[in-house]
Every structure is written in C-alpha cells, then in structure tokens.
PDB file of C-alpha atoms and ligand atoms in Angstrom:
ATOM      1  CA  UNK A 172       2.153 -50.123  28.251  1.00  0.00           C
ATOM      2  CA  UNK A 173       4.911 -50.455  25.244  1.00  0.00           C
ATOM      3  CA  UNK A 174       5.736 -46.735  25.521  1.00  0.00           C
ATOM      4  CA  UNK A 175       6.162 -43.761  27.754  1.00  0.00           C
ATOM      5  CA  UNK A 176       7.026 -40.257  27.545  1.00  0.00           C
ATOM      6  CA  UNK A 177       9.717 -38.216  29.399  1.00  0.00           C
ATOM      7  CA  UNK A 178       9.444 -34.942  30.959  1.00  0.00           C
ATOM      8  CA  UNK A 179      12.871 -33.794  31.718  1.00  0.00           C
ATOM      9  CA  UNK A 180      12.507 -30.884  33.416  1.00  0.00           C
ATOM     10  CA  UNK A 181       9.900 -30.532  36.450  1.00  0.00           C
ATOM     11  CA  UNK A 182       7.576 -28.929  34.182  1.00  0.00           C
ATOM     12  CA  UNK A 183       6.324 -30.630  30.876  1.00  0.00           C
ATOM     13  CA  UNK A 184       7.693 -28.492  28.013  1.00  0.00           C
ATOM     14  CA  UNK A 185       4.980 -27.662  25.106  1.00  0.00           C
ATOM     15  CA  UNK A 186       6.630 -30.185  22.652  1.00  0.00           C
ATOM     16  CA  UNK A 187       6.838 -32.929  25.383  1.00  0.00           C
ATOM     17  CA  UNK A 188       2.558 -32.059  26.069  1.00  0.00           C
ATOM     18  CA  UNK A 189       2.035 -31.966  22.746  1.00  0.00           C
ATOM     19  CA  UNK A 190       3.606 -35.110  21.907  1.00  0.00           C
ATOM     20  CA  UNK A 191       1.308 -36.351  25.221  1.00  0.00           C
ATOM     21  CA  UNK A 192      -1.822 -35.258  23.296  1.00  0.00           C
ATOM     22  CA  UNK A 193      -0.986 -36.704  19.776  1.00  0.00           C
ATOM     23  CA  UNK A 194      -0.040 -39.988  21.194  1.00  0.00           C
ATOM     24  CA  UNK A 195      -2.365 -40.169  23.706  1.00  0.00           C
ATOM     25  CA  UNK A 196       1.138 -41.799  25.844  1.00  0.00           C
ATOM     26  CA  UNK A 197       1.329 -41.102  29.544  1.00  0.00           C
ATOM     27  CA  UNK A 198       4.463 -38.671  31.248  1.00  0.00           C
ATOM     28  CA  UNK A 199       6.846 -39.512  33.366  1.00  0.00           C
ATOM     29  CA  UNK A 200       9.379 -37.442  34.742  1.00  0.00           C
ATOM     30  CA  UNK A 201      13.054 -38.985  32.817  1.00  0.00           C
ATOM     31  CA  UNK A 202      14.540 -40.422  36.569  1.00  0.00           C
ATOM     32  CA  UNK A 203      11.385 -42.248  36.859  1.00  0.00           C
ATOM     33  CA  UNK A 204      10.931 -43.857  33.758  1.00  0.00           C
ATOM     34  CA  UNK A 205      13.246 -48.153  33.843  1.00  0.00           C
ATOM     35  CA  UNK A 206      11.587 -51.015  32.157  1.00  0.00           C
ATOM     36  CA  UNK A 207       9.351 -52.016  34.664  1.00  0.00           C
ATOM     37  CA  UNK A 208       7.264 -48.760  33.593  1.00  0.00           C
ATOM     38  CA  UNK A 209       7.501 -49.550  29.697  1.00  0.00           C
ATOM     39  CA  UNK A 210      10.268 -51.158  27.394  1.00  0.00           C
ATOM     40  CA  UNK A 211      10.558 -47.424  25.317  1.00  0.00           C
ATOM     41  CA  UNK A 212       9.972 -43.927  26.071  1.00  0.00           C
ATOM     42  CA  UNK A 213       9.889 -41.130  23.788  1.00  0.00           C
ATOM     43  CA  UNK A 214      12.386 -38.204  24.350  1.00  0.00           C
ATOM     44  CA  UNK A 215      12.298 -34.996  22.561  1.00  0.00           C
ATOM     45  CA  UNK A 216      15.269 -32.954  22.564  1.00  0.00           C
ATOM     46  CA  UNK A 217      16.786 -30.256  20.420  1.00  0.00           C
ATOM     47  CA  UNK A 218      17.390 -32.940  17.913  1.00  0.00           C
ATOM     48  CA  UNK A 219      13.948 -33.759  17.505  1.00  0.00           C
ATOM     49  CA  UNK A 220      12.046 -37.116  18.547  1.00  0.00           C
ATOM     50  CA  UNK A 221      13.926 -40.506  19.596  1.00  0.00           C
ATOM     51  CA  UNK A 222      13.015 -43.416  20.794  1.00  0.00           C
ATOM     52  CA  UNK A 223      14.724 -45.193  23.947  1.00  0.00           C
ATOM     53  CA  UNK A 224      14.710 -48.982  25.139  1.00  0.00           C
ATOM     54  CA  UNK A 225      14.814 -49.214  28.880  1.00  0.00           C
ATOM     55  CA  UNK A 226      16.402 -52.586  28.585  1.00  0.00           C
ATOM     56  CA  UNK A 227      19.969 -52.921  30.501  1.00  0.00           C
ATOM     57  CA  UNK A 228      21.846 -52.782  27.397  1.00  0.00           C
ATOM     58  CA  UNK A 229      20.422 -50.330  24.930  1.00  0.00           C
ATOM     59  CA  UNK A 230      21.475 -50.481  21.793  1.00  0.00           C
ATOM     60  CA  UNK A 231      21.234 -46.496  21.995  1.00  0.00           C
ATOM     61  CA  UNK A 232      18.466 -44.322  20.694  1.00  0.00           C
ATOM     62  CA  UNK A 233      16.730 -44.445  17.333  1.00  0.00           C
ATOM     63  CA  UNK A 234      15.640 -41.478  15.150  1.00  0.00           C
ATOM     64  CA  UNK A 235      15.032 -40.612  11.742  1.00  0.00           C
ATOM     65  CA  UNK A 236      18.135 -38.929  10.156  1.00  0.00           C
ATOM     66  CA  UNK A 237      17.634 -38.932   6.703  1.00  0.00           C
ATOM     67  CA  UNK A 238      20.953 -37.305   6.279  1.00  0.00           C
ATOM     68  CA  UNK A 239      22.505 -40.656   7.061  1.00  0.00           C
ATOM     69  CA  UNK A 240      21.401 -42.011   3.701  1.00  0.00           C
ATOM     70  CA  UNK A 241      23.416 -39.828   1.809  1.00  0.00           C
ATOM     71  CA  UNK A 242      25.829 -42.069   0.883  1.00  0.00           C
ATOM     72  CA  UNK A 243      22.795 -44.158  -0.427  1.00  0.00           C
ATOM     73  CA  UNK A 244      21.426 -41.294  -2.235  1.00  0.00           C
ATOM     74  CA  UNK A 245      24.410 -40.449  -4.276  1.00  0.00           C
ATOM     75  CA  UNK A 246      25.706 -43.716  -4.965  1.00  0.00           C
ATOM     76  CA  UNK A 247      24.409 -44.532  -8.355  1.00  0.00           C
ATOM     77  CA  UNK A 248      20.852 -44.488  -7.134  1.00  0.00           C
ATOM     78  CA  UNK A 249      19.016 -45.452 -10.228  1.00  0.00           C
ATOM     79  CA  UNK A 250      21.128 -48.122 -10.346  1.00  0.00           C
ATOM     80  CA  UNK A 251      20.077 -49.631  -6.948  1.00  0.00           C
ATOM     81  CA  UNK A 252      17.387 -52.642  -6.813  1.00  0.00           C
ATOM     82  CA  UNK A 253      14.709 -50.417  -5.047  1.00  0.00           C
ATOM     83  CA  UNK A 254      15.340 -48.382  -8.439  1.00  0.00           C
ATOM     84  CA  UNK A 255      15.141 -50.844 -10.792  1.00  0.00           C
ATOM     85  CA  UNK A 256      11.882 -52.755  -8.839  1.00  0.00           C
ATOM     86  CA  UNK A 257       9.740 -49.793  -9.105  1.00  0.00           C
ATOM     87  CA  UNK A 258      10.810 -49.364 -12.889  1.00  0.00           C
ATOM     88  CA  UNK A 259      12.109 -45.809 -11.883  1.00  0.00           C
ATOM     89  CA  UNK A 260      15.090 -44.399 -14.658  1.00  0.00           C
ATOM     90  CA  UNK A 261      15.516 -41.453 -16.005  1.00  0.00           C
ATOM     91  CA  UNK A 262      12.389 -39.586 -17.786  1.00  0.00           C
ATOM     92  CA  UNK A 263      10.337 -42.056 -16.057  1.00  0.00           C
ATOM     93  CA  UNK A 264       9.346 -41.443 -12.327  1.00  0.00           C
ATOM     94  CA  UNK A 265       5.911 -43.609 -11.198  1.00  0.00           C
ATOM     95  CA  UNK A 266       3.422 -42.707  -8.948  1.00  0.00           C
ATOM     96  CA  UNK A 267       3.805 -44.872  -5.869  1.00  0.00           C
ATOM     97  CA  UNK A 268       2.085 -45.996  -2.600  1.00  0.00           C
ATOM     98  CA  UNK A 269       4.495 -47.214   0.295  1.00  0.00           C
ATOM     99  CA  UNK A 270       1.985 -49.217   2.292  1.00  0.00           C
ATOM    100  CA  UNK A 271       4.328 -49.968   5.080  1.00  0.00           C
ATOM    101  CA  UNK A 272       6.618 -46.891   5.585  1.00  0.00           C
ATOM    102  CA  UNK A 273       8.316 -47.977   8.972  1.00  0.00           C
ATOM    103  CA  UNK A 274      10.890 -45.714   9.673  1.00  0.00           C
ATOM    104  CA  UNK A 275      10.703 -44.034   5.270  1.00  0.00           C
ATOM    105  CA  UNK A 276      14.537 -45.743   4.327  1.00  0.00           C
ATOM    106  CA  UNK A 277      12.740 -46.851   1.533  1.00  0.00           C
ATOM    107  CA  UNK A 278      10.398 -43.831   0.600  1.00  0.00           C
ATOM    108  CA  UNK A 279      12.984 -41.586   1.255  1.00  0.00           C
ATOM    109  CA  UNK A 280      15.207 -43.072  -1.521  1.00  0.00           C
ATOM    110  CA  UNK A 281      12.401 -42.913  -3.929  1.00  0.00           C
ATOM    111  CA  UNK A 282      11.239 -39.492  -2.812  1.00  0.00           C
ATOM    112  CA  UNK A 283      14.958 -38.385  -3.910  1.00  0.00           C
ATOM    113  CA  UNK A 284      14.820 -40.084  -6.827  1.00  0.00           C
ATOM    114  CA  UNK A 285      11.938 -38.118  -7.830  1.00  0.00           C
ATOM    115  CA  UNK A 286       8.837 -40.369  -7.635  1.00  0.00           C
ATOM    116  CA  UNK A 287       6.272 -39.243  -5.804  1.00  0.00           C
ATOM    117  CA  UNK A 288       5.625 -40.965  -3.000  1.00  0.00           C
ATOM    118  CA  UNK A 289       2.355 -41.717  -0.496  1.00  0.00           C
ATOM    119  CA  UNK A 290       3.729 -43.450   2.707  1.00  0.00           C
ATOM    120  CA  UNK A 291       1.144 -45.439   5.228  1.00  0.00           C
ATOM    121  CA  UNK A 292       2.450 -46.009   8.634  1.00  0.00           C
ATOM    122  CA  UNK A 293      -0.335 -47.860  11.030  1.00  0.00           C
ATOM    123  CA  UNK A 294       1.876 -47.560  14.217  1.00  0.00           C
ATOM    124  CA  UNK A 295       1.267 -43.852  15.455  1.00  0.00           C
ATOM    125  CA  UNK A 296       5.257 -43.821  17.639  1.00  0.00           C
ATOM    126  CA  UNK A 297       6.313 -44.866  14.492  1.00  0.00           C
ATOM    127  CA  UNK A 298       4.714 -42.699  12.221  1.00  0.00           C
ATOM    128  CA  UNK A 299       5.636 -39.727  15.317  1.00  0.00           C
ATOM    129  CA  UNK A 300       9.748 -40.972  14.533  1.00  0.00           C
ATOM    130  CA  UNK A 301       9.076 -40.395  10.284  1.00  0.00           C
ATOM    131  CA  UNK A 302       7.428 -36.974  10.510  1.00  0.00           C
ATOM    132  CA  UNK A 303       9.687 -35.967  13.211  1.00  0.00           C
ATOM    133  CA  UNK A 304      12.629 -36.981  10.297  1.00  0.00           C
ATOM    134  CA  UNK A 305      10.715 -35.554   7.782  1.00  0.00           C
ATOM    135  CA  UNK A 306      10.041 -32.236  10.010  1.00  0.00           C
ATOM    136  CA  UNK A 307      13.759 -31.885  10.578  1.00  0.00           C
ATOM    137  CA  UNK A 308      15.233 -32.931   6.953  1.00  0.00           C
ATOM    138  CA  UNK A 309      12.835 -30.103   5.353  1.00  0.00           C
ATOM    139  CA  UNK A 310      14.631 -27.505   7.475  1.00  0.00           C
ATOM    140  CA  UNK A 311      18.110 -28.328   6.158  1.00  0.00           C
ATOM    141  CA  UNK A 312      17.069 -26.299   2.469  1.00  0.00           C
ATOM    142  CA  UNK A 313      15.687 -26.108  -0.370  1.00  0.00           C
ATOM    143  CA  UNK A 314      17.142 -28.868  -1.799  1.00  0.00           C
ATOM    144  CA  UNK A 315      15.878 -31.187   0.940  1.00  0.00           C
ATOM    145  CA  UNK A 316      12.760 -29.301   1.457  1.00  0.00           C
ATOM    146  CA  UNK A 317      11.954 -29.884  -2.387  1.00  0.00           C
ATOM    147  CA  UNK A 318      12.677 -33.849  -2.132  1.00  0.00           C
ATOM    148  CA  UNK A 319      10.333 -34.131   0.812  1.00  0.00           C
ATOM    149  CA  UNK A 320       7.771 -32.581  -0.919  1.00  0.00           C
ATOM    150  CA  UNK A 321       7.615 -35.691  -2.598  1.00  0.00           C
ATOM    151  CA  UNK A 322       6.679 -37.292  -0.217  1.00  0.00           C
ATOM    152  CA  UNK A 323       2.767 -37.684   1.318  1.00  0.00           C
ATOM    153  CA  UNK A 324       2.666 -39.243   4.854  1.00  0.00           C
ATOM    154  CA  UNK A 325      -0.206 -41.046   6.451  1.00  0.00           C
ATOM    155  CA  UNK A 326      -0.701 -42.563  10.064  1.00  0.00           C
ATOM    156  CA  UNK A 327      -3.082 -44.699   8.879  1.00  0.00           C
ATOM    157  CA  UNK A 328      -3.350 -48.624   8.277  1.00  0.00           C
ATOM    158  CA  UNK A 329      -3.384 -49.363   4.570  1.00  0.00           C
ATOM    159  CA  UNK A 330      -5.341 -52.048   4.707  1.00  0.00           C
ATOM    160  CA  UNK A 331      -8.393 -49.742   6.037  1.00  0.00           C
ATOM    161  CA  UNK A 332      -8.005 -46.817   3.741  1.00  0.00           C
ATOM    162  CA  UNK A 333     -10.888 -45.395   2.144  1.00  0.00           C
ATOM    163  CA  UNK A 334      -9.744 -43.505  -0.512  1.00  0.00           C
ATOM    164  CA  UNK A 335      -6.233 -43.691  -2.498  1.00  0.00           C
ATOM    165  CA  UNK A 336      -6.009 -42.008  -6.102  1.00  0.00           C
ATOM    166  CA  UNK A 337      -6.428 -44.312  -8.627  1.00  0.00           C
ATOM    167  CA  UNK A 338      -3.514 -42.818 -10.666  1.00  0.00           C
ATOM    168  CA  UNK A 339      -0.924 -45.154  -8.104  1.00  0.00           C
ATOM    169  CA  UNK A 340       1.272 -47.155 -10.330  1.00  0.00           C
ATOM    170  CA  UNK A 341       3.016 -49.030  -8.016  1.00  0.00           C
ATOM    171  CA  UNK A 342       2.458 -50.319  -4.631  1.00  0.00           C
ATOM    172  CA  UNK A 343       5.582 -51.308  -2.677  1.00  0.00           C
ATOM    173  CA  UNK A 344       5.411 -53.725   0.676  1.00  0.00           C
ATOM    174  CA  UNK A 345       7.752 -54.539   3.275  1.00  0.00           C
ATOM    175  CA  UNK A 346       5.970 -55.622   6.072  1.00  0.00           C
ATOM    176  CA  UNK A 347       8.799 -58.305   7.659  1.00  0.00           C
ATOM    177  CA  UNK A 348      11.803 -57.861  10.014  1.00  0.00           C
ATOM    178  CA  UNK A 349      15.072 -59.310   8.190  1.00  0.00           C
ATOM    179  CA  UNK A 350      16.685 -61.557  10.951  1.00  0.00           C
ATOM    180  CA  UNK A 351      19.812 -60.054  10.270  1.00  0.00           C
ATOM    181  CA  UNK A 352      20.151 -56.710   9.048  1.00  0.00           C
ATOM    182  CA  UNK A 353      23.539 -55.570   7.473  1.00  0.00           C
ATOM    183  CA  UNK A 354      24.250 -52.635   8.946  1.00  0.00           C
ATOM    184  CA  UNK A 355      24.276 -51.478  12.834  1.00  0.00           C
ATOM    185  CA  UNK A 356      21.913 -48.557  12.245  1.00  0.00           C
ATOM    186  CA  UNK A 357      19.870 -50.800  10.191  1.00  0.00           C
ATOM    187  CA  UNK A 358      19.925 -53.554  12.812  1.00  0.00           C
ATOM    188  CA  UNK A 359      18.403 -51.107  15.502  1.00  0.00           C
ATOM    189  CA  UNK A 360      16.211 -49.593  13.594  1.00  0.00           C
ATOM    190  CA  UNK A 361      14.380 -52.969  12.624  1.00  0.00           C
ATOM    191  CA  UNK A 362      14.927 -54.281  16.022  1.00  0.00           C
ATOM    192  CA  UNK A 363      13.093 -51.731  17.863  1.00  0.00           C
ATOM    193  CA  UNK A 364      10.370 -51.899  14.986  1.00  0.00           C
ATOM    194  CA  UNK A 365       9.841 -55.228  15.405  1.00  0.00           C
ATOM    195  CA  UNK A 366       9.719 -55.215  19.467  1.00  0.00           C
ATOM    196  CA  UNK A 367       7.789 -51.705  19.152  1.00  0.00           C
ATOM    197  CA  UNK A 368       5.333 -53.444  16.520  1.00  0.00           C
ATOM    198  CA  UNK A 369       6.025 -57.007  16.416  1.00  0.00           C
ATOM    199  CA  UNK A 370       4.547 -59.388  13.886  1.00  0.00           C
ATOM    200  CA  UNK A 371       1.250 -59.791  12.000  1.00  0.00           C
ATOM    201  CA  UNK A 372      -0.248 -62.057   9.836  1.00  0.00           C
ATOM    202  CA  UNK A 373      -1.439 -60.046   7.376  1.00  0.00           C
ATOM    203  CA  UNK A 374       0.789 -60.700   4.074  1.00  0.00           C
ATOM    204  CA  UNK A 375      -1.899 -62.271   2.077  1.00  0.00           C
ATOM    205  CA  UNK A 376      -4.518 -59.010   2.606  1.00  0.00           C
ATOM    206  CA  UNK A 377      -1.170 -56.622   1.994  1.00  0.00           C
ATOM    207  CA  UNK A 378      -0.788 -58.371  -1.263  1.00  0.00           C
ATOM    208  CA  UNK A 379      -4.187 -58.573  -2.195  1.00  0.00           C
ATOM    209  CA  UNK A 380      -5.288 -55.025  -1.757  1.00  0.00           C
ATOM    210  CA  UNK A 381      -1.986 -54.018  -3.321  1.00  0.00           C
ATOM    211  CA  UNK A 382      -2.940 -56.025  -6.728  1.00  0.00           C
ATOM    212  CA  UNK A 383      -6.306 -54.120  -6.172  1.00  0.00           C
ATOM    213  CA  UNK A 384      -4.825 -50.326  -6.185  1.00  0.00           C
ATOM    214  CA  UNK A 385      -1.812 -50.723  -8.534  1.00  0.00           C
ATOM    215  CA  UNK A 386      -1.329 -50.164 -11.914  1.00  0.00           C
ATOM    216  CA  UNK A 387       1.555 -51.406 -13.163  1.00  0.00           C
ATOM    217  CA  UNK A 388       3.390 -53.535 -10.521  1.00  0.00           C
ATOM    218  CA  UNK A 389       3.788 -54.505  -6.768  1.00  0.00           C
ATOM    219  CA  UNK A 390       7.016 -54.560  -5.487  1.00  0.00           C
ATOM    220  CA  UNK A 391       7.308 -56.655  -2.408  1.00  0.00           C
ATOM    221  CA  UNK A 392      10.768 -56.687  -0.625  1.00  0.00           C
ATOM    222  CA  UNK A 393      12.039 -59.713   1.058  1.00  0.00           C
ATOM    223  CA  UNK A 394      15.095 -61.064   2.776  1.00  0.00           C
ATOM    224  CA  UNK A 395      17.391 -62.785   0.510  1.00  0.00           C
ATOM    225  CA  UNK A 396      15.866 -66.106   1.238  1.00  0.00           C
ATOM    226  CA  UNK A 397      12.998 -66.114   2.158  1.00  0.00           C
ATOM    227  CA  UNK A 398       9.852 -67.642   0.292  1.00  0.00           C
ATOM    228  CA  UNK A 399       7.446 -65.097  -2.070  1.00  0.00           C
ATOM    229  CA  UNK A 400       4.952 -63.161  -0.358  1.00  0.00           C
ATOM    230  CA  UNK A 401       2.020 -64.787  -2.101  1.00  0.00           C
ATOM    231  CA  UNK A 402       0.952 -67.300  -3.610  1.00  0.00           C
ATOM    232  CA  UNK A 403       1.952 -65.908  -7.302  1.00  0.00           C
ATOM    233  CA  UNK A 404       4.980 -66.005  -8.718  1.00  0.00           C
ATOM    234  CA  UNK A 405       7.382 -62.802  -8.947  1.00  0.00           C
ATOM    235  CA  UNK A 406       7.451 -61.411 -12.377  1.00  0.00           C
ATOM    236  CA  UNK A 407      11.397 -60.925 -12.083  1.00  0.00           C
ATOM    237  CA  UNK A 408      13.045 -60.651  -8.930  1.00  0.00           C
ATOM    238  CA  UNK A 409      16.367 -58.159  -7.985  1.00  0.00           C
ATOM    239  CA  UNK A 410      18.606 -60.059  -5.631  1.00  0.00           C
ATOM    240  CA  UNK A 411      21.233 -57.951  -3.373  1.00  0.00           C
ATOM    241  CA  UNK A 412      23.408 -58.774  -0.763  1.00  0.00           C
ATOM    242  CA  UNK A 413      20.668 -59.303   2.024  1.00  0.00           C
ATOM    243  CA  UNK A 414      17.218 -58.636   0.658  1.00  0.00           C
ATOM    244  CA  UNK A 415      15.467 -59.634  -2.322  1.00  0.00           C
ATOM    245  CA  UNK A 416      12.740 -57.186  -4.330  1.00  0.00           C
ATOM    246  CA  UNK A 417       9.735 -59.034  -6.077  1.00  0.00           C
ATOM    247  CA  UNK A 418       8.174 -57.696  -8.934  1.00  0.00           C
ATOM    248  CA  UNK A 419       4.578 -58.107  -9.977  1.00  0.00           C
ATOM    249  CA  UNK A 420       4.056 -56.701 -13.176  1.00  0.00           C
ATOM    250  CA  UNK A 421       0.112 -56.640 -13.565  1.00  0.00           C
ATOM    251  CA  UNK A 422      -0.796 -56.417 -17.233  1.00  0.00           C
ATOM    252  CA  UNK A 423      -4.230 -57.888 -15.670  1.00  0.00           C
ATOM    253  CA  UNK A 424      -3.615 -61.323 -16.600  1.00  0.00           C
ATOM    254  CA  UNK A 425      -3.643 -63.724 -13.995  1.00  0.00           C
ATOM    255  CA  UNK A 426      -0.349 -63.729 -12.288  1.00  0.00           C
ATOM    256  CA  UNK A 427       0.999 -67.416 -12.572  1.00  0.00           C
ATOM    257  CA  UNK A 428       0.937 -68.996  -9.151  1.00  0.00           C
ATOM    258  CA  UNK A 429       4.154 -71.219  -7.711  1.00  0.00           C
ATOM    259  CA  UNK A 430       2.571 -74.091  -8.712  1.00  0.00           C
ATOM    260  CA  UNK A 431       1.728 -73.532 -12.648  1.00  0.00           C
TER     261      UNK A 431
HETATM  262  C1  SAM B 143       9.836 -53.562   8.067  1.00  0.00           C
HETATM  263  S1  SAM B 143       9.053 -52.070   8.447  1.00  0.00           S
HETATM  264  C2  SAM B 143       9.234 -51.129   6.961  1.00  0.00           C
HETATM  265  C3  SAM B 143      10.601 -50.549   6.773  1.00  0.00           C
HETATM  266  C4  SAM B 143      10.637 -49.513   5.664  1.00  0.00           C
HETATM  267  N1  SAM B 143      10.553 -50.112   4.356  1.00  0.00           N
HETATM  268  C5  SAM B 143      11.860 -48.613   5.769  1.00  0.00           C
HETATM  269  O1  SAM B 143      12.528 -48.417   4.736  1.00  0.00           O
HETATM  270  O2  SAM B 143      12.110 -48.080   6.865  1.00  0.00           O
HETATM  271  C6  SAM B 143       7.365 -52.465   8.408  1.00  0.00           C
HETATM  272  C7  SAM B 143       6.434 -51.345   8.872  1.00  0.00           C
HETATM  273  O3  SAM B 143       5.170 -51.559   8.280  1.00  0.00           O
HETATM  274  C8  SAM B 143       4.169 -51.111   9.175  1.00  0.00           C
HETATM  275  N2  SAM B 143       2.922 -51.778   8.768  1.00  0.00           N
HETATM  276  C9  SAM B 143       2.645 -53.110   8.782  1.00  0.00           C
HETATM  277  N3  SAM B 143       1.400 -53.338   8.320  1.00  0.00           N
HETATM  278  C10 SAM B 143       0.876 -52.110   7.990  1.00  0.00           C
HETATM  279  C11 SAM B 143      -0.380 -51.689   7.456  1.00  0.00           C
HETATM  280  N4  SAM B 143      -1.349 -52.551   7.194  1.00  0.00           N
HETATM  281  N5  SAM B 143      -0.576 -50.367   7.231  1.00  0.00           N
HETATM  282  C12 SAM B 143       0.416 -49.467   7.499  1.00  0.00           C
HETATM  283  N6  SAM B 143       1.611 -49.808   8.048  1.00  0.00           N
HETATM  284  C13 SAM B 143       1.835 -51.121   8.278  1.00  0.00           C
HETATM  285  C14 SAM B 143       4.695 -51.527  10.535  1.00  0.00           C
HETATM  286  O4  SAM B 143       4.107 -50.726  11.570  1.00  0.00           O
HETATM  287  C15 SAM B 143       6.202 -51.275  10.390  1.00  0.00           C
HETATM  288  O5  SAM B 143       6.564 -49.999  10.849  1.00  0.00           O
END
C-alpha cells in the first residue's frame, strides 16, 4: 500500500470518512501510521488535504496552495513561455486540454490567464491534492472563484477518455519528472509525484492521441535538455532556465520527423 489515511482523533471525523470512501484508502489512527505501514498518508486538517512521507527525513508536507503562485501570476504572465506555447495574448485565449494536470501549476497559470482549461489527472491522491486546492482557492473571492471557473477537472486517464469536445485547440503534456527542479516547493512537489506515481512509458500514446484531439497545436513541456517527445520535430521551441516547451503547430500536414 503507497498510501494511508489518518484519523487523528479516536473517532474518524466526516471529512477524514469521506476521504476513506472516495479513495477507497484504509485508516489508521495518526500514532500508528511510520513507513512500514505506507510511504504517505493523507491528513486533512483545517487547511485542507496534504500529503505526508513517512520517510525519516520528510521533506515536509505537500498541498495545493495556489496562492503561492502569485508571484507567477502577476509577473508579466503573457510574457511567460507557458504563455507564449499555447499562443495565449491578449484578445486571444484558446480552448485547452491539460492531459496531465499533476498537482494544476500549469493549468492554474492558464486558468488565470483566461483560457479555459480541462485538466485530466489519472492518479485519484493526486487528483484528491488539486480539487482540495481548487476547493480552497475558490473560497478566497470572487476574483479567485471566477479564475477557477476556468478551470474543468477530471480524475480520469486521458488516454481512456471517451468523449472530449472537439472545439479543444490545444493539448498540453507534461508527463516527466525534471531531475532537478528549481525551486524547493517545486522540488517536493515533483518528488512526491514521482514516488507517489512513478514512471510510465506512455509518451508515444500521450502524443499521439494529443495530435488526434487538437486543433491548432500540442504543447509538450520538457526539461531543458532533454530529447523531443516524439518522433516529430517541434514546430518552435521556448527555452527557459530549466524546462523547455515544444510546439506542434498542426496545420494537418505531416509534422516533419527528426530525421527529414
Ligand atoms: C509531471 S506531473 C504534471 C505537473 C503539472 N504540469 C503541474 O503543473 O503541476 C505529471 C502528472 O501527469 C499524470 N499523468 C500521467 N499520465 C496521465 C494520463 N494518461 N492521464 C492523466 N494523467 C496522467 C501523473 O499522474 C502526474 O500527476
């Protein structure tokens, strides 16, 4: 078992037997719970939803707190890569699906920006941390109630979705762990994701149904150097400090491949 919850008083609260029945995650009473019952547990407190390692030395809990990204948010966003990737500016705001939401940095920033924005997360503690966020942003006002609207979650896996709208103009991916985040918060986010989720091999299906479902462009969002995604060439690429964003323009010409 990756994850447990924890009861903290002697009776489960509603939240914590909620969370029990969502999940479908076992209980165990907070003294109780050290890694050899699971590597995480689940807390909720009067801050919402976080997630715990058990290991020794814990890097410290990890929830959403989309209030952290302000700094992000009013720092010449349209001007930031994600921005310019999705071919967001002003008067021009696309429709787009964020097939691998992880902990919504990235939707978030769009959702602000005005786009609207449907987010797939397959890992259901995962997708429990984002609408937890979400839940907790939306309370703050109006303002931040209106720039979540923008944004449409799903705990489901992308790649096994039935039915997206067919007015999505761009599909954005970000399915790997950078080896080296920038920042702290950053750096435990993405390492508890990728213990919590760990690694698939799925890039080339991720790609492909993206091409599929997009209209104008998949944006694919690598670490600085790493290789493309697929076998086709990047449109253009916007380079930053530590991660890279691919662009796929898909005028429904072939896209060239690396080695035309
Ligand atoms: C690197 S994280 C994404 C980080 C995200 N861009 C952010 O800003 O927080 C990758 C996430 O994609 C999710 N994921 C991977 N494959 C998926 C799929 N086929 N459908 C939905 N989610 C998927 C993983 O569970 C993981 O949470």
């Amino acid at each position: 078992m990756r994850v447990v919850i924890a009861q903290i008083l002697a009776q489960p609260s509603d939240e914590e037997n909620e969370l029990k029945r969502k999940l479908n995650l076992p209980l165990f009473r907070l003294d109780k719970i050290d890694k050899s019952i699971a590597p995480f547990f689940l807390r909720v407190d009067r801050n919402g939803l976080a997630l715990h390692s058990t290991a020794e030395i814990s890097p410290g809990e990890l929830r959403v707190n989309f209030s952290s990204l302000r700094f992000r948010v009013n720092n010449a966003l349209f001007k930031q890569n994600l921005l310019k990737a999705v071919g967001a500016r002003r008067g021009r705001r696309p429709k787009i699906l964020d097939a691998t939401a992880g902990l919504g940095t990235d939707s978030f920033l769009l959702a602000n920006a005005g786009c609207s924005v449907i987010a797939f997360e397959a890992n259901p503690v995962v997708f429990a941390l984002l609408e937890d966020g979400v839940m907790r942003y939306k309370q703050l006002g109006i303002k931040e109630e209106k720039i979540v609207s923008n944004l449409f979650l799903k705990n489901e896996d992308f790649l096994s979705t039935e039915s997206v709208s067919n007015e999505i103009e761009v599909v954005y991916l970000d399915p790997m762990f950078p080896s080296k985040p920038k920042a702290a918060q950053a750096k435990k986010g993405m390492a508890y994701l990728q213990e919590l989720v760990g690694k698939n091999n799925t890039d080339a299906k991720l790609f492909g149904l993206a091409t599929d479902i997009a209209r104008n462009r998949v944006v694919v969002k690598r670490a600085k150097k790493s290789p493309f995604m697929s076998m086709a060439k990047p449109t253009l690429s916007f380079k930053g400090g530590s991660c890279r964003f691919d662009v796929y323009l898909l005028n429904r010409a072939t896209l060239p491949r690396i080695d035309s």
